[in-house]
PDB file of C-alpha atoms in Angstrom:
ATOM      1  CA  MET A 372      99.471 -10.478  36.820  1.00  0.00           C
ATOM      2  CA  SER A 373      97.182 -12.603  39.005  1.00  0.00           C
ATOM      3  CA  SER A 374      95.318 -11.469  42.034  1.00  0.00           C
ATOM      4  CA  VAL A 375      94.510 -12.866  45.427  1.00  0.00           C
ATOM      5  CA  ARG A 376      91.023 -11.290  45.463  1.00  0.00           C
ATOM      6  CA  GLY A 377      88.450 -13.863  46.103  1.00  0.00           C
ATOM      7  CA  LYS A 378      90.997 -16.591  46.657  1.00  0.00           C
ATOM      8  CA  VAL A 379      91.022 -18.942  49.704  1.00  0.00           C
ATOM      9  CA  ALA A 380      94.447 -18.559  51.283  1.00  0.00           C
ATOM     10  CA  VAL A 381      95.916 -20.666  54.182  1.00  0.00           C
ATOM     11  CA  VAL A 382      98.510 -19.004  56.411  1.00  0.00           C
ATOM     12  CA  THR A 383     100.389 -20.957  59.035  1.00  0.00           C
ATOM     13  CA  GLY A 384     102.191 -19.119  61.888  1.00  0.00           C
ATOM     14  CA  ALA A 385      99.622 -16.345  61.677  1.00  0.00           C
ATOM     15  CA  GLY A 386      99.733 -15.426  65.353  1.00  0.00           C
ATOM     16  CA  SER A 387     102.526 -12.883  64.995  1.00  0.00           C
ATOM     17  CA  GLY A 388     105.294 -11.420  62.854  1.00  0.00           C
ATOM     18  CA  ILE A 389     105.229 -11.969  59.099  1.00  0.00           C
ATOM     19  CA  GLY A 390     102.426 -14.467  59.369  1.00  0.00           C
ATOM     20  CA  ARG A 391     100.045 -11.935  61.028  1.00  0.00           C
ATOM     21  CA  GLN A 392     100.972  -9.262  58.498  1.00  0.00           C
ATOM     22  CA  LEU A 393     100.494 -11.633  55.569  1.00  0.00           C
ATOM     23  CA  ALA A 394      96.969 -12.422  56.914  1.00  0.00           C
ATOM     24  CA  LEU A 395      96.132  -8.624  57.187  1.00  0.00           C
ATOM     25  CA  GLU A 396      97.583  -7.793  53.743  1.00  0.00           C
ATOM     26  CA  LEU A 397      95.731 -10.766  52.119  1.00  0.00           C
ATOM     27  CA  ALA A 398      92.494  -9.558  53.799  1.00  0.00           C
ATOM     28  CA  ARG A 399      93.013  -6.033  52.390  1.00  0.00           C
ATOM     29  CA  ARG A 400      93.528  -7.544  48.974  1.00  0.00           C
ATOM     30  CA  GLY A 401      90.262  -9.418  49.222  1.00  0.00           C
ATOM     31  CA  ALA A 402      91.307 -12.934  50.047  1.00  0.00           C
ATOM     32  CA  ARG A 403      89.275 -15.323  52.275  1.00  0.00           C
ATOM     33  CA  LEU A 404      91.461 -16.765  55.053  1.00  0.00           C
ATOM     34  CA  ALA A 405      92.222 -19.944  56.987  1.00  0.00           C
ATOM     35  CA  LEU A 406      94.714 -18.999  59.702  1.00  0.00           C
ATOM     36  CA  SER A 407      96.654 -21.168  62.121  1.00  0.00           C
ATOM     37  CA  ASP A 408      99.221 -21.011  64.840  1.00  0.00           C
ATOM     38  CA  VAL A 409     100.428 -22.965  67.841  1.00  0.00           C
ATOM     39  CA  ASP A 410     100.021 -19.687  69.858  1.00  0.00           C
ATOM     40  CA  GLU A 411      96.255 -19.538  70.412  1.00  0.00           C
ATOM     41  CA  SER A 412      96.218 -16.097  72.020  1.00  0.00           C
ATOM     42  CA  GLY A 413      98.317 -14.546  69.305  1.00  0.00           C
ATOM     43  CA  LEU A 414      96.101 -16.204  66.691  1.00  0.00           C
ATOM     44  CA  ALA A 415      92.956 -14.873  68.294  1.00  0.00           C
ATOM     45  CA  GLU A 416      94.355 -11.347  68.068  1.00  0.00           C
ATOM     46  CA  THR A 417      95.109 -11.857  64.333  1.00  0.00           C
ATOM     47  CA  VAL A 418      91.639 -13.311  63.683  1.00  0.00           C
ATOM     48  CA  ALA A 419      90.029 -10.364  65.391  1.00  0.00           C
ATOM     49  CA  GLU A 420      92.029  -7.862  63.342  1.00  0.00           C
ATOM     50  CA  VAL A 421      91.140  -9.669  60.107  1.00  0.00           C
ATOM     51  CA  LYS A 422      87.467  -9.865  60.994  1.00  0.00           C
ATOM     52  CA  ALA A 423      87.539  -6.047  61.563  1.00  0.00           C
ATOM     53  CA  LEU A 424      88.508  -5.703  57.953  1.00  0.00           C
ATOM     54  CA  GLY A 425      85.293  -7.531  56.973  1.00  0.00           C
ATOM     55  CA  THR A 426      87.052 -10.698  55.797  1.00  0.00           C
ATOM     56  CA  GLU A 427      85.808 -14.210  56.010  1.00  0.00           C
ATOM     57  CA  VAL A 428      88.280 -16.031  58.275  1.00  0.00           C
ATOM     58  CA  GLN A 429      88.642 -19.376  60.043  1.00  0.00           C
ATOM     59  CA  GLY A 430      91.182 -19.674  62.911  1.00  0.00           C
ATOM     60  CA  ALA A 431      92.581 -22.970  64.279  1.00  0.00           C
ATOM     61  CA  ALA A 432      95.278 -23.936  66.777  1.00  0.00           C
ATOM     62  CA  LEU A 433      97.776 -25.994  64.915  1.00  0.00           C
ATOM     63  CA  ASP A 434     101.262 -27.467  65.404  1.00  0.00           C
ATOM     64  CA  VAL A 435     102.614 -27.822  61.876  1.00  0.00           C
ATOM     65  CA  SER A 436     105.023 -30.464  62.981  1.00  0.00           C
ATOM     66  CA  ASP A 437     102.066 -32.778  63.780  1.00  0.00           C
ATOM     67  CA  ARG A 438     101.413 -34.406  60.499  1.00  0.00           C
ATOM     68  CA  ALA A 439      98.100 -36.042  61.406  1.00  0.00           C
ATOM     69  CA  ALA A 440      96.884 -32.715  62.748  1.00  0.00           C
ATOM     70  CA  VAL A 441      97.851 -30.902  59.525  1.00  0.00           C
ATOM     71  CA  LEU A 442      96.072 -33.435  57.416  1.00  0.00           C
ATOM     72  CA  GLU A 443      92.925 -33.156  59.538  1.00  0.00           C
ATOM     73  CA  TYR A 444      93.167 -29.334  59.360  1.00  0.00           C
ATOM     74  CA  ALA A 445      93.349 -29.460  55.525  1.00  0.00           C
ATOM     75  CA  ALA A 446      90.160 -31.515  55.439  1.00  0.00           C
ATOM     76  CA  THR A 447      88.448 -29.011  57.804  1.00  0.00           C
ATOM     77  CA  VAL A 448      89.499 -26.015  55.645  1.00  0.00           C
ATOM     78  CA  ALA A 449      88.199 -27.743  52.497  1.00  0.00           C
ATOM     79  CA  ALA A 450      84.923 -28.506  54.208  1.00  0.00           C
ATOM     80  CA  GLN A 451      84.363 -24.925  55.240  1.00  0.00           C
ATOM     81  CA  PHE A 452      85.513 -23.120  52.094  1.00  0.00           C
ATOM     82  CA  GLY A 453      84.936 -25.807  49.393  1.00  0.00           C
ATOM     83  CA  VAL A 454      88.210 -24.861  47.718  1.00  0.00           C
ATOM     84  CA  VAL A 455      91.767 -23.816  48.630  1.00  0.00           C
ATOM     85  CA  HIS A 456      93.857 -21.718  46.176  1.00  0.00           C
ATOM     86  CA  GLN A 457      96.927 -20.772  48.159  1.00  0.00           C
ATOM     87  CA  ILE A 458      99.023 -21.885  51.123  1.00  0.00           C
ATOM     88  CA  TYR A 459     101.627 -19.743  52.873  1.00  0.00           C
ATOM     89  CA  ASN A 460     103.792 -22.073  54.889  1.00  0.00           C
ATOM     90  CA  ASN A 461     105.177 -19.522  57.189  1.00  0.00           C
ATOM     91  CA  ALA A 462     105.342 -21.072  60.651  1.00  0.00           C
ATOM     92  CA  GLY A 463     108.821 -21.391  62.067  1.00  0.00           C
ATOM     93  CA  ILE A 464     111.108 -21.173  65.105  1.00  0.00           C
ATOM     94  CA  ALA A 465     114.614 -19.761  65.647  1.00  0.00           C
ATOM     95  CA  GLY A 466     116.466 -23.007  66.278  1.00  0.00           C
ATOM     96  CA  GLY A 467     119.908 -21.519  67.050  1.00  0.00           C
ATOM     97  CA  GLY A 468     122.439 -20.383  69.582  1.00  0.00           C
ATOM     98  CA  GLN A 469     124.723 -23.354  69.906  1.00  0.00           C
ATOM     99  CA  THR A 470     127.553 -24.826  67.839  1.00  0.00           C
ATOM    100  CA  VAL A 471     127.225 -28.288  66.261  1.00  0.00           C
ATOM    101  CA  LEU A 472     129.679 -29.559  68.896  1.00  0.00           C
ATOM    102  CA  ASP A 473     127.547 -28.295  71.807  1.00  0.00           C
ATOM    103  CA  ALA A 474     124.049 -28.549  70.439  1.00  0.00           C
ATOM    104  CA  GLU A 475     121.711 -31.168  71.825  1.00  0.00           C
ATOM    105  CA  TRP A 476     119.957 -33.620  69.454  1.00  0.00           C
ATOM    106  CA  GLU A 477     116.624 -32.152  70.556  1.00  0.00           C
ATOM    107  CA  LEU A 478     117.528 -28.792  68.941  1.00  0.00           C
ATOM    108  CA  TYR A 479     117.788 -30.414  65.546  1.00  0.00           C
ATOM    109  CA  ASP A 480     114.769 -32.636  66.062  1.00  0.00           C
ATOM    110  CA  ARG A 481     112.468 -29.730  66.956  1.00  0.00           C
ATOM    111  CA  THR A 482     113.846 -27.212  64.443  1.00  0.00           C
ATOM    112  CA  LEU A 483     113.649 -29.559  61.433  1.00  0.00           C
ATOM    113  CA  ALA A 484     110.205 -30.811  62.625  1.00  0.00           C
ATOM    114  CA  VAL A 485     108.728 -27.271  62.582  1.00  0.00           C
ATOM    115  CA  ASN A 486     110.755 -25.407  59.932  1.00  0.00           C
ATOM    116  CA  LEU A 487     111.235 -28.130  57.354  1.00  0.00           C
ATOM    117  CA  PHE A 488     108.638 -30.845  57.953  1.00  0.00           C
ATOM    118  CA  GLY A 489     106.026 -28.237  58.870  1.00  0.00           C
ATOM    119  CA  VAL A 490     106.511 -26.870  55.285  1.00  0.00           C
ATOM    120  CA  ILE A 491     106.387 -30.400  53.765  1.00  0.00           C
ATOM    121  CA  ASN A 492     103.343 -31.383  55.884  1.00  0.00           C
ATOM    122  CA  GLY A 493     101.451 -28.218  54.833  1.00  0.00           C
ATOM    123  CA  THR A 494     102.403 -28.540  51.185  1.00  0.00           C
ATOM    124  CA  LYS A 495     101.459 -32.238  50.839  1.00  0.00           C
ATOM    125  CA  ALA A 496      98.265 -31.894  52.846  1.00  0.00           C
ATOM    126  CA  PHE A 497      96.885 -29.011  50.688  1.00  0.00           C
ATOM    127  CA  LEU A 498      98.515 -29.766  47.279  1.00  0.00           C
ATOM    128  CA  PRO A 499      95.666 -31.866  45.886  1.00  0.00           C
ATOM    129  CA  GLN A 500      93.196 -29.022  46.710  1.00  0.00           C
ATOM    130  CA  LEU A 501      95.491 -26.442  45.077  1.00  0.00           C
ATOM    131  CA  ILE A 502      95.645 -28.561  41.927  1.00  0.00           C
ATOM    132  CA  ASP A 503      91.832 -28.981  41.960  1.00  0.00           C
ATOM    133  CA  SER A 504      91.313 -25.250  42.292  1.00  0.00           C
ATOM    134  CA  GLY A 505      92.796 -24.729  38.775  1.00  0.00           C
ATOM    135  CA  ASP A 506      94.664 -21.717  40.054  1.00  0.00           C
ATOM    136  CA  GLY A 507      96.866 -22.753  42.974  1.00  0.00           C
ATOM    137  CA  GLN A 508      99.906 -21.315  44.584  1.00  0.00           C
ATOM    138  CA  VAL A 509     102.381 -22.681  47.223  1.00  0.00           C
ATOM    139  CA  VAL A 510     104.405 -20.007  49.084  1.00  0.00           C
ATOM    140  CA  ASN A 511     107.172 -21.367  51.350  1.00  0.00           C
ATOM    141  CA  ILE A 512     109.017 -19.094  53.685  1.00  0.00           C
ATOM    142  CA  SER A 513     112.709 -19.819  53.812  1.00  0.00           C
ATOM    143  CA  SER A 514     115.301 -17.137  54.909  1.00  0.00           C
ATOM    144  CA  LEU A 515     118.509 -15.554  53.771  1.00  0.00           C
ATOM    145  CA  ASN A 516     119.825 -18.516  55.833  1.00  0.00           C
ATOM    146  CA  GLY A 517     118.341 -20.615  53.119  1.00  0.00           C
ATOM    147  CA  PHE A 518     121.366 -19.757  50.964  1.00  0.00           C
ATOM    148  CA  MET A 519     123.872 -18.413  53.489  1.00  0.00           C
ATOM    149  CA  ALA A 520     125.218 -20.368  56.524  1.00  0.00           C
ATOM    150  CA  GLN A 521     126.238 -18.782  59.849  1.00  0.00           C
ATOM    151  CA  PRO A 522     127.978 -20.173  62.970  1.00  0.00           C
ATOM    152  CA  THR A 523     125.655 -21.398  65.777  1.00  0.00           C
ATOM    153  CA  LEU A 524     122.759 -21.612  63.368  1.00  0.00           C
ATOM    154  CA  SER A 525     123.324 -25.043  61.914  1.00  0.00           C
ATOM    155  CA  ALA A 526     119.870 -26.329  62.744  1.00  0.00           C
ATOM    156  CA  TYR A 527     118.125 -23.328  61.416  1.00  0.00           C
ATOM    157  CA  CYS A 528     120.281 -23.134  58.290  1.00  0.00           C
ATOM    158  CA  ALA A 529     119.684 -26.850  57.646  1.00  0.00           C
ATOM    159  CA  SER A 530     115.953 -26.360  57.898  1.00  0.00           C
ATOM    160  CA  LYS A 531     115.844 -23.208  55.663  1.00  0.00           C
ATOM    161  CA  PHE A 532     118.222 -24.700  53.005  1.00  0.00           C
ATOM    162  CA  GLY A 533     115.852 -27.663  53.079  1.00  0.00           C
ATOM    163  CA  VAL A 534     112.802 -25.430  52.495  1.00  0.00           C
ATOM    164  CA  ARG A 535     114.525 -23.931  49.518  1.00  0.00           C
ATOM    165  CA  GLY A 536     115.482 -27.291  47.979  1.00  0.00           C
ATOM    166  CA  PHE A 537     112.020 -28.758  48.599  1.00  0.00           C
ATOM    167  CA  THR A 538     110.262 -25.864  47.085  1.00  0.00           C
ATOM    168  CA  GLU A 539     112.431 -25.691  43.969  1.00  0.00           C
ATOM    169  CA  ALA A 540     111.961 -29.433  43.561  1.00  0.00           C
ATOM    170  CA  LEU A 541     108.213 -28.955  43.866  1.00  0.00           C
ATOM    171  CA  ARG A 542     108.296 -26.197  41.222  1.00  0.00           C
ATOM    172  CA  THR A 543     109.996 -28.555  38.711  1.00  0.00           C
ATOM    173  CA  GLU A 544     107.279 -31.160  39.383  1.00  0.00           C
ATOM    174  CA  MET A 545     104.453 -28.781  38.873  1.00  0.00           C
ATOM    175  CA  ILE A 546     106.022 -27.656  35.583  1.00  0.00           C
ATOM    176  CA  ALA A 547     106.751 -31.264  34.485  1.00  0.00           C
ATOM    177  CA  GLY A 548     103.225 -32.453  35.402  1.00  0.00           C
ATOM    178  CA  ARG A 549     101.572 -29.343  33.885  1.00  0.00           C
ATOM    179  CA  HIS A 550      99.653 -28.751  37.066  1.00  0.00           C
ATOM    180  CA  PRO A 551      97.998 -25.333  37.557  1.00  0.00           C
ATOM    181  CA  VAL A 552      99.997 -24.464  40.633  1.00  0.00           C
ATOM    182  CA  ARG A 553     102.682 -21.798  40.931  1.00  0.00           C
ATOM    183  CA  VAL A 554     105.479 -22.202  43.453  1.00  0.00           C
ATOM    184  CA  THR A 555     107.311 -19.466  45.246  1.00  0.00           C
ATOM    185  CA  VAL A 556     110.177 -19.597  47.767  1.00  0.00           C
ATOM    186  CA  VAL A 557     110.615 -16.496  49.943  1.00  0.00           C
ATOM    187  CA  HIS A 558     113.952 -15.450  51.514  1.00  0.00           C
ATOM    188  CA  PRO A 559     113.391 -12.704  54.090  1.00  0.00           C
ATOM    189  CA  GLY A 560     116.334 -10.785  55.495  1.00  0.00           C
ATOM    190  CA  GLY A 561     116.229  -8.867  58.788  1.00  0.00           C
ATOM    191  CA  VAL A 562     112.571  -8.442  59.417  1.00  0.00           C
ATOM    192  CA  LYS A 563     111.427  -6.840  62.693  1.00  0.00           C
ATOM    193  CA  THR A 564     109.837  -9.872  64.466  1.00  0.00           C
ATOM    194  CA  GLY A 565     110.251 -11.642  67.782  1.00  0.00           C
ATOM    195  CA  ILE A 566     112.241 -14.508  66.319  1.00  0.00           C
ATOM    196  CA  ALA A 567     115.593 -13.587  67.973  1.00  0.00           C
ATOM    197  CA  SER A 568     113.963 -13.174  71.397  1.00  0.00           C
ATOM    198  CA  SER A 569     111.945 -16.403  70.935  1.00  0.00           C
ATOM    199  CA  ALA A 570     115.297 -18.310  70.623  1.00  0.00           C
ATOM    200  CA  LEU A 571     115.981 -17.445  74.262  1.00  0.00           C
ATOM    201  CA  LYS A 572     112.567 -18.651  75.312  1.00  0.00           C
ATOM    202  CA  GLU A 573     113.094 -21.882  73.500  1.00  0.00           C
ATOM    203  CA  ALA A 574     116.462 -22.368  75.114  1.00  0.00           C
ATOM    204  CA  ALA A 575     114.966 -21.664  78.519  1.00  0.00           C
ATOM    205  CA  ALA A 576     112.265 -24.201  77.901  1.00  0.00           C
ATOM    206  CA  ARG A 577     115.025 -26.761  77.346  1.00  0.00           C
ATOM    207  CA  GLY A 578     116.664 -25.773  80.565  1.00  0.00           C
ATOM    208  CA  ILE A 579     119.578 -23.964  78.897  1.00  0.00           C
ATOM    209  CA  GLU A 580     120.830 -20.664  80.539  1.00  0.00           C
ATOM    210  CA  PRO A 581     121.826 -18.122  77.903  1.00  0.00           C
ATOM    211  CA  THR A 582     125.392 -16.907  77.959  1.00  0.00           C
ATOM    212  CA  ALA A 583     126.329 -13.192  78.047  1.00  0.00           C
ATOM    213  CA  GLU A 584     127.422 -13.498  74.440  1.00  0.00           C
ATOM    214  CA  GLN A 585     124.044 -14.989  73.403  1.00  0.00           C
ATOM    215  CA  LEU A 586     122.193 -12.214  75.206  1.00  0.00           C
ATOM    216  CA  GLU A 587     124.277  -9.617  73.484  1.00  0.00           C
ATOM    217  CA  ARG A 588     123.687 -11.286  70.166  1.00  0.00           C
ATOM    218  CA  VAL A 589     119.894 -11.152  70.604  1.00  0.00           C
ATOM    219  CA  ARG A 590     120.118  -7.489  71.708  1.00  0.00           C
ATOM    220  CA  LEU A 591     122.147  -6.508  68.620  1.00  0.00           C
ATOM    221  CA  TYR A 592     119.825  -8.492  66.248  1.00  0.00           C
ATOM    222  CA  ASN A 593     116.745  -6.736  67.720  1.00  0.00           C
ATOM    223  CA  GLU A 594     118.327  -3.281  67.677  1.00  0.00           C
ATOM    224  CA  LYS A 595     120.565  -3.334  64.604  1.00  0.00           C
ATOM    225  CA  LEU A 596     119.831  -6.229  62.209  1.00  0.00           C
ATOM    226  CA  LEU A 597     116.068  -6.916  62.257  1.00  0.00           C
ATOM    227  CA  LYS A 598     114.977  -3.599  60.734  1.00  0.00           C
ATOM    228  CA  MET A 599     112.294  -4.024  58.124  1.00  0.00           C
ATOM    229  CA  PRO A 600     108.757  -3.729  59.494  1.00  0.00           C
ATOM    230  CA  ALA A 601     106.783  -6.991  59.074  1.00  0.00           C
ATOM    231  CA  ASP A 602     103.896  -5.262  57.265  1.00  0.00           C
ATOM    232  CA  GLN A 603     106.362  -4.045  54.588  1.00  0.00           C
ATOM    233  CA  ALA A 604     107.768  -7.538  54.233  1.00  0.00           C
ATOM    234  CA  ALA A 605     104.241  -8.914  53.800  1.00  0.00           C
ATOM    235  CA  ARG A 606     103.574  -6.401  50.956  1.00  0.00           C
ATOM    236  CA  ILE A 607     106.766  -7.376  49.210  1.00  0.00           C
ATOM    237  CA  ILE A 608     105.905 -11.052  49.423  1.00  0.00           C
ATOM    238  CA  LEU A 609     102.327 -10.621  48.193  1.00  0.00           C
ATOM    239  CA  ASP A 610     103.508  -8.304  45.369  1.00  0.00           C
ATOM    240  CA  GLY A 611     105.806 -11.174  44.294  1.00  0.00           C
ATOM    241  CA  VAL A 612     103.008 -13.720  44.595  1.00  0.00           C
ATOM    242  CA  GLU A 613     100.679 -11.710  42.463  1.00  0.00           C
ATOM    243  CA  ALA A 614     103.427 -11.177  39.911  1.00  0.00           C
ATOM    244  CA  GLY A 615     103.949 -14.959  39.751  1.00  0.00           C
ATOM    245  CA  LYS A 616     107.613 -14.787  40.894  1.00  0.00           C
ATOM    246  CA  PRO A 617     109.254 -18.095  41.754  1.00  0.00           C
ATOM    247  CA  ARG A 618     111.708 -16.412  44.126  1.00  0.00           C
ATOM    248  CA  VAL A 619     111.153 -13.471  46.357  1.00  0.00           C
ATOM    249  CA  LEU A 620     114.070 -11.794  48.218  1.00  0.00           C
ATOM    250  CA  VAL A 621     112.800  -9.510  51.019  1.00  0.00           C
ATOM    251  CA  GLY A 622     115.097  -6.559  51.922  1.00  0.00           C
ATOM    252  CA  ASN A 623     118.334  -5.205  50.709  1.00  0.00           C
ATOM    253  CA  ASP A 624     120.277  -7.338  53.149  1.00  0.00           C
ATOM    254  CA  ALA A 625     118.850 -10.519  51.526  1.00  0.00           C
ATOM    255  CA  LYS A 626     119.728  -9.183  48.092  1.00  0.00           C
ATOM    256  CA  LEU A 627     123.267  -8.270  49.116  1.00  0.00           C
ATOM    257  CA  VAL A 628     123.924 -11.653  50.852  1.00  0.00           C
ATOM    258  CA  ASP A 629     122.530 -13.461  47.754  1.00  0.00           C
ATOM    259  CA  ARG A 630     125.045 -11.650  45.555  1.00  0.00           C
ATOM    260  CA  LEU A 631     127.867 -12.290  48.035  1.00  0.00           C
ATOM    261  CA  VAL A 632     127.248 -16.007  48.092  1.00  0.00           C
ATOM    262  CA  ARG A 633     126.937 -16.262  44.346  1.00  0.00           C
ATOM    263  CA  LEU A 634     130.075 -14.206  43.710  1.00  0.00           C
ATOM    264  CA  LEU A 635     132.263 -15.697  46.458  1.00  0.00           C
ATOM    265  CA  PRO A 636     130.978 -19.216  47.239  1.00  0.00           C
ATOM    266  CA  ARG A 637     134.348 -20.357  48.711  1.00  0.00           C
ATOM    267  CA  ARG A 638     135.223 -17.163  50.571  1.00  0.00           C
ATOM    268  CA  TYR A 639     131.918 -16.083  51.966  1.00  0.00           C
ATOM    269  CA  PRO A 640     132.111 -18.333  55.121  1.00  0.00           C
ATOM    270  CA  LYS A 641     135.285 -16.631  56.298  1.00  0.00           C
ATOM    271  CA  LEU A 642     133.818 -13.260  55.494  1.00  0.00           C
ATOM    272  CA  ILE A 643     130.757 -14.133  57.561  1.00  0.00           C
ATOM    273  CA  VAL A 644     132.916 -15.214  60.537  1.00  0.00           C
ATOM    274  CA  ASP A 645     135.018 -11.962  60.317  1.00  0.00           C
ATOM    275  CA  PHE A 646     131.851  -9.919  60.185  1.00  0.00           C
ATOM    276  CA  GLU A 647     130.422 -11.667  63.288  1.00  0.00           C
ATOM    277  CA  ARG A 648     133.675 -11.284  65.178  1.00  0.00           C
ATOM    278  CA  ARG A 649     133.558  -7.567  64.601  1.00  0.00           C
ATOM    279  CA  ARG A 650     129.865  -7.170  65.215  1.00  0.00           C
ATOM    280  CA  PHE A 651     129.706  -9.354  68.271  1.00  0.00           C
ATOM    281  CA  ALA A 652     133.236  -8.593  69.562  1.00  0.00           C
ATOM    282  CA  ARG A 653     134.306 -12.200  69.699  1.00  0.00           C
TER     283      ARG A 653
END
């Protein structure tokens, strides 16, 4: 079993949710940290909490969809720490709420830019450093929607399926090239974060008024489906990383859905629709 102690770890989307808790858990386990987020106030809070644990930390405002900015950031991190061992490509947005028929192109552009190309940008920018470290690790955060599709989540599902495929392809390349880099894809289930509520904010920013059904969906997600505390999710992820696991399922819901999709690949879409009709009274 490897350890994160003494390693330099990069965490994107560290201003809240799973990203913040990953940073705190990494700090408790003795890592040195480079943290980033587009939310500067949230990031500042995380950096302060990490510093209180006595950890060396660098914080930087970063939009992971901005490729040039990510490349510049990678150079800055290398200049400060001299080496980078791990990257946790965690930053993401909700990107849902509309059917394919109704969704605007902008929804797909933004969701794929952050959720998929943000992961690709971070991986490619830091991969040479990870290889040079001699003990590297790429950890990409997908979702249970990286193997299960749902209605009104086509942009989000496309991005998270993409993260899964990209990460698994990367793993084959690291094995084929005999590079000293382990690769892990993470599929969280219902983790108690602000991602459902943030979908409403994203829609409002695009001038879209949420429907009564969408408001009810967000309420039910927050109250019934997003249950696991983010700090517990972070511990599960890091336990998997330290054990060298290529795939980490976070939560019993993720494990159950994984089995459902594997056992009933043709039938599960109808089962999902039936479940949503009952749950959301549609």
